XYZ file of C-alpha atoms in Angstrom:
781
model
C 0.000 0.000 0.000
C 2.859 2.332 0.782
C 3.861 2.119 -2.877
C 0.632 3.828 -3.953
C 0.993 6.666 -1.475
C 4.619 7.222 -2.445
C 3.564 7.277 -6.073
C 1.043 10.002 -5.315
C 3.588 11.982 -3.351
C 5.934 12.102 -6.330
C 3.331 13.974 -8.377
C 3.578 17.740 -8.521
C -0.177 18.112 -8.752
C -2.836 15.913 -7.281
C -6.543 16.121 -8.054
C -8.850 16.188 -5.069
C -10.343 13.014 -6.462
C -7.145 11.027 -6.104
C -7.923 9.870 -2.619
C -11.537 9.155 -3.493
C -10.477 6.722 -6.192
C -10.549 3.158 -4.961
C -7.103 1.756 -4.271
C -6.508 -1.870 -5.133
C -3.736 -4.305 -4.477
C -3.196 -7.901 -5.500
C -1.348 -10.922 -4.200
C -0.812 -13.086 -7.268
C -3.293 -11.652 -9.724
C -5.569 -8.670 -10.226
C -8.569 -10.908 -9.637
C -8.158 -10.688 -5.872
C -8.696 -7.113 -4.748
C -9.495 -5.232 -1.563
C -10.841 -1.719 -1.230
C -8.478 0.641 0.602
C -10.075 3.683 2.177
C -8.133 6.934 2.723
C -8.334 6.683 6.517
C -6.694 3.275 6.308
C -3.652 4.922 4.744
C -3.618 8.286 6.505
C -4.141 9.365 10.087
C -7.083 11.743 10.287
C -5.608 13.197 13.499
C -2.795 14.758 11.457
C -5.298 16.994 9.632
C -7.557 19.758 10.990
C -10.886 18.878 12.525
C -13.659 18.821 9.965
C -11.425 17.859 7.047
C -12.497 14.754 5.165
C -9.474 12.979 3.724
C -9.199 13.170 -0.031
C -11.616 16.019 -0.621
C -9.251 19.025 -0.523
C -12.243 20.797 0.986
C -11.810 22.697 4.244
C -15.260 24.287 4.376
C -16.178 22.257 7.467
C -12.990 23.236 9.281
C -12.844 26.183 11.652
C -11.592 29.526 10.365
C -7.901 30.220 10.762
C -8.396 32.657 13.622
C -10.599 30.205 15.523
C -8.103 27.398 15.028
C -5.144 29.446 16.240
C -7.019 30.751 19.261
C -7.794 27.180 20.271
C -4.259 25.771 19.899
C -2.290 25.335 23.128
C 0.072 28.286 23.434
C 3.861 27.847 23.280
C 5.605 27.897 26.635
C 8.423 30.407 26.513
C 10.838 30.659 29.400
C 9.930 33.879 31.236
C 12.726 36.407 31.214
C 14.267 35.096 27.981
C 13.707 37.592 25.191
C 13.583 35.565 21.983
C 13.403 37.759 18.884
C 9.953 37.936 17.376
C 9.047 35.840 14.363
C 8.344 37.377 10.975
C 5.165 36.072 9.371
C 5.526 35.519 5.639
C 2.474 33.258 5.551
C 0.490 36.500 5.774
C -2.654 37.032 7.781
C -4.613 38.051 4.697
C -3.979 34.637 3.126
C -5.004 32.911 6.344
C -8.173 35.017 6.293
C -8.678 33.971 2.644
C -8.139 37.431 1.217
C -6.586 36.723 -2.160
C -7.008 40.137 -3.793
C -6.039 42.410 -0.908
C -6.629 45.725 -2.678
C -10.371 45.599 -3.303
C -12.961 43.679 -1.319
C -16.722 43.664 -1.473
C -18.557 44.882 1.653
C -19.824 41.342 2.208
C -16.205 40.296 2.803
C -15.589 42.802 5.592
C -15.428 39.912 8.052
C -12.298 38.667 6.264
C -10.508 41.927 7.041
C -11.640 41.658 10.643
C -10.278 38.102 10.720
C -6.935 39.246 9.303
C -6.661 41.913 12.012
C -7.605 39.383 14.683
C -4.956 36.970 13.370
C -2.301 39.681 13.528
C -3.215 40.540 17.122
C -3.371 36.900 18.202
C 0.041 36.150 16.689
C 1.578 39.248 18.253
C 0.031 38.619 21.685
C 0.525 34.881 22.101
C 2.895 33.594 19.417
C 5.818 36.039 19.518
C 5.262 37.609 16.091
C 5.553 41.167 14.899
C 2.364 42.918 13.834
C 2.892 43.516 10.105
C 1.590 46.927 9.127
C 2.057 45.814 5.540
C 2.436 42.315 4.144
C 3.879 43.268 0.763
C 5.266 46.733 0.053
C 5.805 46.499 -3.651
C 2.195 45.874 -4.496
C -0.955 47.548 -3.228
C 0.732 50.179 -1.113
C -1.158 53.050 -2.747
C -4.493 51.498 -1.844
C -4.926 53.288 1.464
C -8.140 55.187 0.852
C -10.857 53.300 2.712
C -10.127 51.721 6.064
C -13.216 49.512 5.779
C -12.299 47.864 2.480
C -8.529 47.956 2.181
C -6.463 45.513 4.175
C -3.419 47.749 4.640
C -5.534 50.694 5.747
C -7.403 48.446 8.166
C -4.135 47.255 9.692
C -2.979 50.821 10.176
C -6.291 51.892 11.659
C -6.105 49.057 14.183
C -2.501 49.902 15.081
C -3.389 53.554 15.652
C -6.578 52.989 17.644
C -6.360 49.654 19.476
C -4.105 50.890 22.273
C -1.861 47.843 21.874
C 1.861 48.423 21.549
C 3.198 45.449 19.635
C 6.477 45.875 17.727
C 5.725 46.461 14.052
C 7.237 45.033 10.887
C 6.709 44.944 7.159
C 7.602 42.846 4.145
C 9.225 44.666 1.248
C 9.447 43.306 -2.264
C 11.964 45.123 -4.416
C 10.995 43.309 -7.603
C 7.428 44.587 -7.265
C 8.256 48.275 -6.808
C 6.996 50.832 -9.316
C 9.707 53.331 -10.255
C 7.151 55.596 -11.961
C 5.926 56.722 -8.522
C 9.197 58.601 -7.927
C 9.375 62.315 -8.590
C 12.082 64.218 -6.764
C 14.167 67.268 -7.559
C 17.032 64.928 -8.461
C 15.161 62.229 -10.365
C 11.772 62.189 -12.038
C 10.593 58.849 -13.355
C 6.961 59.830 -13.747
C 7.485 60.727 -17.425
C 9.539 57.665 -18.374
C 7.587 56.093 -21.214
C 9.744 52.976 -21.202
C 8.560 52.263 -17.648
C 5.027 53.587 -17.915
C 4.357 51.100 -20.704
C 5.967 48.250 -18.799
C 4.305 45.794 -16.462
C 5.252 44.103 -13.205
C 8.930 43.751 -12.435
C 9.888 45.780 -15.492
C 9.057 48.842 -13.384
C 11.826 47.955 -10.934
C 15.236 49.207 -12.072
C 17.373 46.316 -10.877
C 15.477 43.762 -12.982
C 14.248 45.998 -15.785
C 15.533 45.278 -19.270
C 14.477 48.715 -20.542
C 17.363 50.829 -19.229
C 19.252 51.175 -22.521
C 18.255 53.269 -25.512
C 19.698 54.644 -28.740
C 18.289 57.985 -27.610
C 19.188 58.010 -23.900
C 17.453 60.280 -21.434
C 18.687 59.707 -17.900
C 17.313 58.623 -15.491
C 14.908 56.833 -17.805
C 17.478 55.353 -20.159
C 21.222 55.200 -20.785
C 23.292 54.652 -23.930
C 22.893 51.247 -25.535
C 25.708 48.991 -24.388
C 26.442 50.957 -21.209
C 24.373 49.072 -18.621
C 23.927 45.389 -19.359
C 26.903 43.055 -19.787
C 27.477 42.272 -23.471
C 29.768 39.898 -25.312
C 32.143 40.834 -28.142
C 29.273 40.588 -30.618
C 27.139 43.029 -28.686
C 24.729 40.386 -27.385
C 23.357 40.815 -23.892
C 24.800 38.335 -21.383
C 22.225 36.707 -19.098
C 23.071 35.258 -15.668
C 21.882 31.820 -16.730
C 19.292 29.912 -18.703
C 16.651 30.359 -16.029
C 17.600 33.968 -15.227
C 17.180 36.203 -18.283
C 17.185 39.481 -16.313
C 20.730 40.748 -16.522
C 22.101 43.515 -14.329
C 25.394 45.347 -14.232
C 28.033 44.803 -11.538
C 30.008 47.845 -12.734
C 30.659 50.310 -9.933
C 29.603 53.146 -12.253
C 26.060 51.757 -12.448
C 25.331 51.711 -8.698
C 23.722 55.139 -8.962
C 21.224 53.805 -11.513
C 19.840 51.141 -9.221
C 19.573 53.497 -6.258
C 16.303 54.674 -7.793
C 14.635 51.537 -6.419
C 15.328 52.766 -2.895
C 13.554 56.000 -3.802
C 10.553 53.969 -4.948
C 10.543 52.124 -1.636
C 10.840 55.420 0.219
C 7.799 56.671 -1.706
C 5.891 53.552 -0.691
C 6.881 53.937 2.963
C 5.948 57.611 2.820
C 2.360 56.598 2.086
C 2.315 54.565 5.284
C 4.096 57.149 7.393
C 3.117 60.587 6.159
C 0.955 61.154 3.119
C -1.599 58.355 2.850
C -5.146 59.002 3.986
C -4.512 56.322 6.605
C -0.989 56.285 7.909
C 0.863 55.242 11.040
C 0.792 57.682 13.928
C 4.168 59.148 14.983
C 4.089 56.962 18.108
C 3.389 53.815 16.060
C 6.167 54.665 13.637
C 8.648 54.462 16.495
C 7.571 50.858 17.078
C 8.694 49.734 13.629
C 11.252 47.061 14.485
C 11.815 44.915 11.382
C 11.969 45.309 7.611
C 12.074 41.984 5.797
C 13.169 42.265 2.146
C 12.528 39.574 -0.461
C 15.724 40.569 -2.314
C 15.521 38.124 -5.206
C 17.404 40.556 -7.430
C 20.896 40.916 -8.934
C 21.095 37.191 -9.458
C 24.419 35.419 -9.758
C 26.136 35.189 -13.147
C 26.977 31.528 -13.351
C 29.569 29.640 -15.337
C 29.504 28.500 -18.936
C 30.029 24.899 -19.934
C 33.774 25.433 -20.064
C 33.739 26.586 -16.422
C 34.499 30.231 -17.130
C 32.302 33.014 -15.791
C 29.664 34.330 -18.164
C 30.956 37.824 -17.369
C 34.447 37.333 -18.795
C 33.197 38.116 -22.317
C 32.355 41.686 -21.343
C 35.598 43.600 -21.879
C 34.681 46.485 -19.581
C 33.751 44.233 -16.665
C 36.727 41.962 -17.292
C 39.094 44.922 -17.168
C 37.458 46.398 -14.041
C 37.947 43.085 -12.225
C 41.715 42.999 -12.795
C 42.541 45.553 -10.120
C 42.912 44.919 -6.397
C 41.227 43.460 -4.442
C 39.669 41.383 -7.232
C 42.780 40.456 -9.221
C 40.716 38.898 -11.981
C 38.251 37.134 -9.678
C 34.886 37.743 -11.363
C 33.073 35.832 -8.610
C 34.371 38.265 -6.030
C 33.748 41.225 -8.313
C 30.069 40.508 -8.859
C 29.533 39.512 -5.203
C 30.952 42.832 -4.015
C 28.684 44.596 -6.508
C 25.698 42.657 -5.202
C 26.610 43.699 -1.653
C 26.896 47.363 -2.632
C 23.564 47.348 -4.475
C 21.765 45.726 -1.540
C 23.369 47.999 1.032
C 22.675 51.150 -0.970
C 19.005 50.159 -1.001
C 18.974 49.286 2.705
C 20.894 52.314 3.934
C 18.865 54.773 1.874
C 15.716 53.632 3.682
C 17.236 53.386 7.147
C 18.737 56.877 6.849
C 15.784 58.548 5.120
C 14.929 61.897 6.691
C 11.460 61.632 5.198
C 10.774 58.364 7.000
C 12.731 59.013 10.181
C 12.768 55.348 11.165
C 13.989 54.476 14.654
C 17.685 53.633 14.698
C 16.896 50.256 16.278
C 14.946 48.924 13.277
C 16.341 45.658 11.886
C 16.707 44.958 8.172
C 17.192 41.423 6.854
C 17.355 40.070 3.315
C 15.957 36.739 2.223
C 18.308 33.850 1.337
C 21.529 35.173 2.827
C 23.220 31.933 3.808
C 26.211 29.683 3.258
C 24.660 28.245 0.124
C 23.141 31.536 -0.959
C 22.062 32.090 -4.526
C 25.543 31.829 -5.965
C 27.127 34.984 -4.596
C 29.983 34.654 -2.122
C 28.789 34.421 1.458
C 31.697 36.562 2.668
C 30.018 39.469 0.861
C 26.285 38.763 1.168
C 26.487 38.343 4.950
C 27.376 42.040 5.140
C 23.983 42.977 3.688
C 22.244 41.951 6.917
C 21.962 44.636 9.540
C 23.565 43.306 12.712
C 21.172 42.261 15.480
C 22.746 42.545 18.921
C 26.107 42.509 17.170
C 25.373 39.268 15.272
C 24.751 38.383 11.651
C 21.478 36.483 11.304
C 21.487 34.324 8.199
C 18.240 33.528 6.387
C 18.358 30.050 4.850
C 15.184 28.719 3.259
C 13.920 25.292 4.292
C 10.873 24.399 2.219
C 9.973 20.734 2.695
C 7.196 20.182 0.161
C 7.052 16.418 0.632
C 7.807 14.325 3.732
C 10.503 12.335 1.938
C 12.464 15.496 1.105
C 13.289 16.226 4.738
C 16.938 15.140 4.343
C 17.591 16.214 0.768
C 20.514 18.333 -0.321
C 18.629 20.216 -2.981
C 15.536 19.386 -5.041
C 14.502 22.486 -6.969
C 13.226 24.967 -4.400
C 13.171 22.286 -1.712
C 16.017 22.315 0.778
C 16.271 19.611 3.407
C 18.524 18.889 6.341
C 21.724 18.191 4.395
C 21.442 21.478 2.512
C 20.915 23.269 5.825
C 23.874 21.492 7.439
C 26.238 22.554 4.660
C 24.939 26.129 4.814
C 25.451 26.295 8.571
C 28.950 24.788 8.357
C 29.939 27.466 5.835
C 28.394 30.235 7.904
C 30.156 29.204 11.101
C 33.320 27.241 10.352
C 34.510 27.527 6.743
C 32.834 29.328 3.861
C 34.879 27.310 1.379
C 37.493 30.039 1.061
C 39.142 29.692 4.433
C 36.950 32.163 6.335
C 35.442 31.204 9.697
C 32.753 33.786 10.452
C 31.143 32.115 13.483
C 27.700 33.367 12.474
C 26.006 31.301 15.146
C 22.480 32.658 14.726
C 20.065 32.151 11.870
C 16.445 33.035 11.103
C 15.256 30.465 8.558
C 12.396 30.785 6.125
C 10.439 27.585 6.687
C 7.505 25.750 5.194
C 6.086 22.259 5.580
C 4.819 22.444 2.016
C 2.155 24.308 0.132
C 0.635 21.783 -2.228
C -3.066 22.331 -2.749
C -3.467 18.758 -1.488
C -2.642 18.587 2.196
C -2.351 14.810 1.974
C 0.938 15.263 0.153
C 2.607 17.818 2.413
C 4.552 17.179 5.608
C 2.247 16.820 8.571
C 2.456 18.772 11.863
C 4.233 16.179 14.004
C 7.105 15.573 11.597
C 7.420 19.307 10.940
C 7.645 20.065 14.653
C 10.330 17.414 15.162
C 12.305 18.799 12.219
C 12.145 22.403 13.453
C 13.360 21.492 16.931
C 16.523 20.157 15.311
C 16.768 23.418 13.327
C 16.552 25.422 16.564
C 19.494 23.483 17.948
C 21.543 24.733 14.968
C 21.046 28.338 16.099
C 17.618 29.340 14.797
C 16.728 32.332 16.960
C 13.468 33.045 15.154
C 11.598 32.000 12.031
C 10.096 33.371 8.844
C 7.166 30.973 8.209
C 6.452 31.090 4.490
C 3.600 29.995 2.256
C 3.233 30.118 -1.517
C 0.327 32.312 -2.565
C -1.499 29.686 -4.604
C -3.629 28.333 -1.748
C -7.101 29.804 -1.381
C -8.099 27.907 1.750
C -6.246 29.630 4.541
C -7.559 27.311 7.222
C -5.691 24.457 5.534
C -2.249 25.756 6.515
C -2.666 28.161 9.442
C -1.068 25.548 11.729
C 2.220 26.320 9.972
C 2.513 29.641 11.814
C 2.085 27.895 15.168
C 4.520 24.996 14.777
C 7.733 27.066 14.430
C 6.851 28.929 17.622
C 6.470 25.701 19.597
C 10.043 24.944 18.534
C 11.255 28.478 19.283
C 9.749 28.333 22.775
C 11.814 25.217 23.470
C 14.809 27.229 22.253
C 14.064 29.840 24.913
C 14.693 27.125 27.517
C 17.993 26.326 25.795
C 19.135 29.909 25.348
C 22.420 29.427 27.190
C 23.273 26.571 24.815
C 22.422 28.714 21.785
C 24.301 31.808 22.940
C 27.424 30.109 24.294
C 27.455 26.490 23.189
C 28.163 24.768 19.878
C 26.305 22.237 17.792
C 28.330 19.037 17.592
C 29.324 17.699 14.183
C 27.962 14.205 14.782
C 29.174 11.069 13.040
C 27.132 11.147 9.814
C 28.904 13.078 7.037
C 26.980 14.907 4.342
C 26.218 12.763 1.313
C 27.040 14.026 -2.156
C 29.851 13.999 -4.687
C 30.477 17.733 -4.301
C 31.338 17.429 -0.624
C 34.300 15.720 0.931
C 33.700 12.911 3.365
C 34.576 15.093 6.346
C 31.765 17.621 5.791
C 29.599 17.146 8.917
C 25.838 16.845 8.783
C 25.446 17.632 12.517
C 23.613 14.301 12.821
C 24.305 11.355 15.087
C 23.973 7.844 13.727
C 21.480 5.590 15.508
C 21.431 2.963 12.795
C 18.119 4.287 11.443
C 18.297 6.729 8.513
C 14.998 8.281 9.576
C 16.198 9.271 13.028
C 17.194 12.927 13.109
C 19.395 13.245 16.193
C 21.305 16.452 16.875
C 23.282 17.563 19.930
C 24.488 20.924 21.210
C 27.087 21.182 23.950
C 26.972 23.967 26.507
C 29.939 26.170 27.419
C 31.132 28.030 30.467
C 30.578 31.648 29.391
C 33.354 32.938 31.657
C 36.112 30.413 30.950
C 34.881 29.727 27.383
C 35.423 26.010 27.679
C 32.894 23.263 26.842
C 31.197 21.517 29.744
C 29.449 18.155 30.056
C 25.958 19.507 29.614
C 24.143 18.705 26.377
C 20.867 19.591 24.678
C 19.657 16.696 22.534
C 16.834 16.579 19.993
C 15.721 13.204 18.670
C 12.988 13.041 16.022
C 11.528 10.307 13.831
C 11.204 11.479 10.244
C 8.817 10.005 7.680
C 9.197 9.396 3.946
C 5.475 9.508 3.280
C 2.262 10.375 5.070
C 1.322 6.723 5.290
C 0.489 6.354 8.969
C 2.467 3.114 9.055
C 5.557 4.664 7.481
C 7.311 5.003 10.840
C 6.562 4.434 14.525
C 5.309 7.188 16.786
C 8.106 6.478 19.241
C 11.274 4.407 19.320
C 14.444 3.960 21.312
C 17.517 5.372 19.597
C 21.104 4.451 20.444
C 24.020 6.673 19.440
C 27.485 7.586 20.627
C 28.151 10.880 22.378
C 31.544 11.702 23.891
C 32.493 8.014 23.952
C 29.265 7.132 25.742
C 26.664 4.940 24.038
C 23.338 6.541 24.915
C 19.919 4.981 24.456
C 16.897 7.264 24.755
C 13.297 7.557 23.500
C 12.650 9.654 20.388
C 9.291 10.659 18.941
C 7.799 11.813 15.668
C 7.106 15.295 17.088
C 10.625 15.448 18.474
C 11.953 14.870 21.973
C 14.195 17.543 23.488
C 16.361 16.551 26.435
C 18.925 18.020 28.778
C 21.672 15.525 29.593
C 23.905 16.930 32.316
C 26.798 15.130 33.981
C 28.799 18.145 35.109
C 28.189 16.720 38.573
C 28.932 12.998 38.339
C 27.239 12.481 41.664
C 24.001 13.893 40.289
C 23.661 13.011 36.615
C 20.477 14.574 35.265
C 18.402 13.670 32.215
C 15.043 15.321 31.624
C 12.710 16.310 28.819
C 11.600 19.834 27.949
C 8.771 19.070 25.527
C 6.984 16.014 26.841
C 3.614 17.768 26.508
C 3.968 18.183 22.724
C 1.845 15.863 20.554
C 2.226 14.490 17.024
C -1.329 15.356 15.954
C -2.608 18.494 14.260
C -2.898 21.125 17.051
C -6.694 20.867 16.799
C -6.391 17.519 18.557
C -3.914 18.372 21.284
C -5.296 17.697 24.734
C -7.221 20.374 26.597
C -5.446 19.299 29.779
C -2.496 21.462 30.808
C 0.441 19.318 31.903
C 3.848 20.213 33.309
C 6.915 18.214 34.164
C 7.938 19.600 37.545
C 11.556 20.118 36.440
C 10.443 22.369 33.553
C 9.503 25.252 35.812
C 9.050 28.905 34.881
C 10.975 30.606 37.670
C 13.390 33.120 36.249
C 15.729 32.279 39.142
C 15.597 28.977 40.983
C 18.174 29.640 43.689
C 19.603 26.895 45.901
C 16.360 25.814 47.543
C 15.778 22.932 45.143
C 17.470 20.972 42.398
C 16.549 18.600 39.594
C 17.328 14.950 40.210
C 16.948 11.881 37.981
C 16.502 8.214 38.811
C 16.361 5.156 36.580
C 19.575 5.900 34.665
C 21.170 2.504 34.005
C 24.933 2.464 33.487
C 26.928 -0.484 32.176
C 30.459 0.595 31.334
C 30.137 3.193 28.585
C 26.526 2.204 27.885
C 23.950 4.576 29.346
C 20.290 3.529 29.196
C 17.993 6.560 29.531
C 14.749 4.911 28.469
C 13.169 4.611 31.908
C 14.201 7.777 33.701
C 12.070 9.795 36.102
C 13.234 13.329 36.804
C 11.794 15.429 39.604
C 12.272 18.353 41.967
C 14.118 17.622 45.215
C 14.099 20.299 47.931
C 17.383 20.991 49.689
C 15.593 23.132 52.248
C 12.193 24.659 52.763
C 12.059 27.130 49.888
C 11.581 30.837 50.388
C 9.992 31.222 46.970
C 7.582 28.799 45.286
C 7.999 26.787 42.128
C 6.171 28.650 39.344
C 4.388 27.370 36.232
C 2.627 29.677 33.779
C -0.926 28.585 32.914
C -2.799 30.071 29.967
C -6.246 28.733 29.027
C -7.208 29.417 25.420
C -10.033 31.412 23.922
C -11.596 28.313 22.383
C -15.175 28.275 23.594
C -14.594 25.551 26.183
C -15.349 26.189 29.858
C -12.068 26.351 31.730
C -12.966 24.178 34.698
C -10.010 22.164 35.961
C -9.175 19.597 38.557
C -5.616 19.948 39.848
C -3.457 16.863 40.272
C 0.143 16.621 41.477
C 2.378 13.578 41.085
C 4.558 13.444 44.178
C 6.048 11.280 46.897
C 7.244 11.884 50.435
C 9.756 10.393 52.833
C 7.312 11.349 55.585
C 3.931 13.021 55.499
C 4.205 16.450 53.955
C 2.087 19.200 52.456
C 2.194 21.788 49.691
C 0.635 25.246 49.610
C -0.792 25.783 46.125
C -1.681 29.223 44.809
C -3.094 30.198 41.425
C -2.666 33.911 40.701
C -4.252 35.729 37.807
C -2.416 38.586 36.132
C -5.608 40.535 36.785
C -5.392 40.011 40.536
C -7.644 36.994 41.113
C -6.159 34.419 43.495
C -6.993 30.873 44.651
C -5.118 29.086 47.465
C -5.293 25.461 48.595
C -3.146 23.199 50.711
C -2.416 19.605 49.778
C -1.812 17.917 53.120
C -1.945 14.180 52.539
C 1.252 13.453 50.589
C 2.394 10.344 52.428
C 3.402 7.662 49.914
C 7.053 6.833 49.398
C 6.168 5.779 45.845
C 5.154 8.143 43.085
C 1.398 8.757 43.151
C -1.104 11.243 41.767
C -2.791 13.417 44.395
C -5.965 15.314 43.574
C -5.935 18.645 45.357
C -9.716 18.818 45.822
C -10.911 15.221 45.457
C -14.334 14.754 43.941
C -14.834 18.344 42.804
C -13.525 21.018 40.465
C -10.474 22.849 41.805
C -10.679 25.893 39.533
C -13.935 27.005 37.946
C -14.455 29.362 35.026
C -10.884 30.509 34.551
C -10.762 33.317 32.020
C -11.356 32.316 28.414
C -9.536 35.401 27.164
C -5.875 34.386 27.150
C -5.242 35.447 30.740
C -1.933 34.300 32.212
C -1.965 32.610 35.587
C 0.898 31.670 37.870
C 0.543 28.262 39.469
C 2.758 28.370 42.567
C 3.826 25.337 44.608
C 5.394 25.927 48.016
C 6.159 22.865 50.173
C 6.090 23.423 53.912
C 8.916 20.927 54.559
C 11.586 18.997 52.660
C 9.816 15.651 52.816
C 8.149 16.084 49.433
C 9.503 15.517 45.916
C 7.440 16.548 42.888
C 7.399 14.840 39.495
C 4.524 16.372 37.490
C 1.498 18.676 37.604
C -1.711 18.396 35.646
C -4.678 20.725 35.238
C -7.230 18.246 33.985
C -10.472 19.304 32.314
C -12.896 18.738 35.142
C -15.426 15.937 34.906
C -17.418 17.239 37.829
């Protein structure tokens, strides 16, 4: 049966009828057949509620905003300021607004949904609020706040009283140069651009810059801009990239006009549009995210020489220092200058007066890049806290592509590993940049048939491994060909679940290093020593990565490790791989065996104190299903507490670690909180019921044990001042047992259904008690 599903997954397009067609299989002849139903192949729990497998119809599923509001929220470590995520999925797509410039009054609810999505993502999912989701198209449509998406966003920002950091997506290729009229340059009369369409109105990709009758800035003498061979023919970057551009230093001033077009677009949002950001809101602009698919790399010809070496002017210009004939370096430096001219013009614009703290990142700046040398492109990213953040793109359009080096636009783990190695250790030219942070563009696929794309559990497991490679935040991305936003809205939630786990590993990410592993990258282009940052468990579908912590004062590695183990799938066949397995691999000469799951298992393994070796899990509460099906119970492992400072009152201990020489069995470990003394401050766990229409009535259970009878004072505090206090007094078993705080009745009734944060505080009155887990269970009473 798996053969049929794999066959379907190899297709680029899949009719919604494919899964309604009867599947047959035979043993010795076609005369013996059995009907295979879609739910026998696929797991309905991996798709949103209301979706009927094989229909490609989401009309019975909840709207995007209702789904997201109902998902369990990510659990960030309080006090750890992870950079906000940048949403390239776009709220208007999730709200099913395809044409975002003009909407009928009947569709006003879609705009309201888009605004609600933006606020929900900013409030609970660590995203920026995007005041525009595509500057480069539609930015002049700011006339009616009730029918224009951009104007509605701005109106909400100005009037809601919320103070979320703001961001925008810019799209240089989509800019219209004919909007620019300044005392220095006037493009409004340029007939060559006025008659053009789409990207031809952007200077850097326009092919209309040369003329036999030049009239700057509209046109320049024929043969002066685009690279040309000895016969006068225009040189293109490659077969798939016909839009040539000039790397000559003398042409930088031409392309600067695009920055003026972007400034004009921003000016509409900031100053001159009927609806524009208030001065106070403008100071909250924190991120500009540029698509930057311009000035593409001039590749090599069949003989290996650069395509540019036939242009005599360019060839001569590249002979001087520092290029010394290196056309790769020459064009990469030109690319850097063009990008930085564009960036700096906007950041320094007196018309816009952006805050100096605003960040500016370009898409696809990474160790693989788009052909240009990483040593140059990395300098186009504005530094964030003194660090370069690279922006690799990881689009996994089919489950089986998760490990691929490169399949068209799909980049899997091996591609990412090579990119990260070049960004940190060796760019291929002997430079070690130590660019430890990245902000990947990610997607689990955007086929119109969800049955073919990677499902939530596998995606979550994959992204946890990505976080361990230094992903500080994400750019979730979605192709714009999907008209059912509620089919993919889960893809904005999944990266944040992974990022929240990263917040609990921040010390590892800031000071530690990802270990190379013992599985080299596969591929003829890479030597056998190129690491994949994977550890070999004997199963190709186990993705196991490890990061070692470091003493930030002495700058030496220590025996504390963060480990992510995930089970990858090659198809969405529910029998393709197990939900959970034990994986054995070698770490620092120790042979470790530990459980790994499809949704990823993230562990801390700490033997800095050999008398108290600790092994515990950070993400046990995560599930493999679509978030619609995650439990409504709220569960905590006691050792994953939310105190910003724990002090010396308690420590994490582990039991059940089995050691036999260098073999360490971690498959049956219980980790818990042991109290060294009666604590001054309580253990704290942040509780946040969701706005999902369910009554938030909970019974409270605590898994504990005691050397002698003990008790715990339990307090639930609302951020709005409401407080509940109980005392659990009957903890008397020396074995682990669940204790219900108020047996036979609801402990907490009608907790707020409006995303209110609560602090659950546990304060033992003596040191007799040890605590393993806490559960707020949906009350049955």
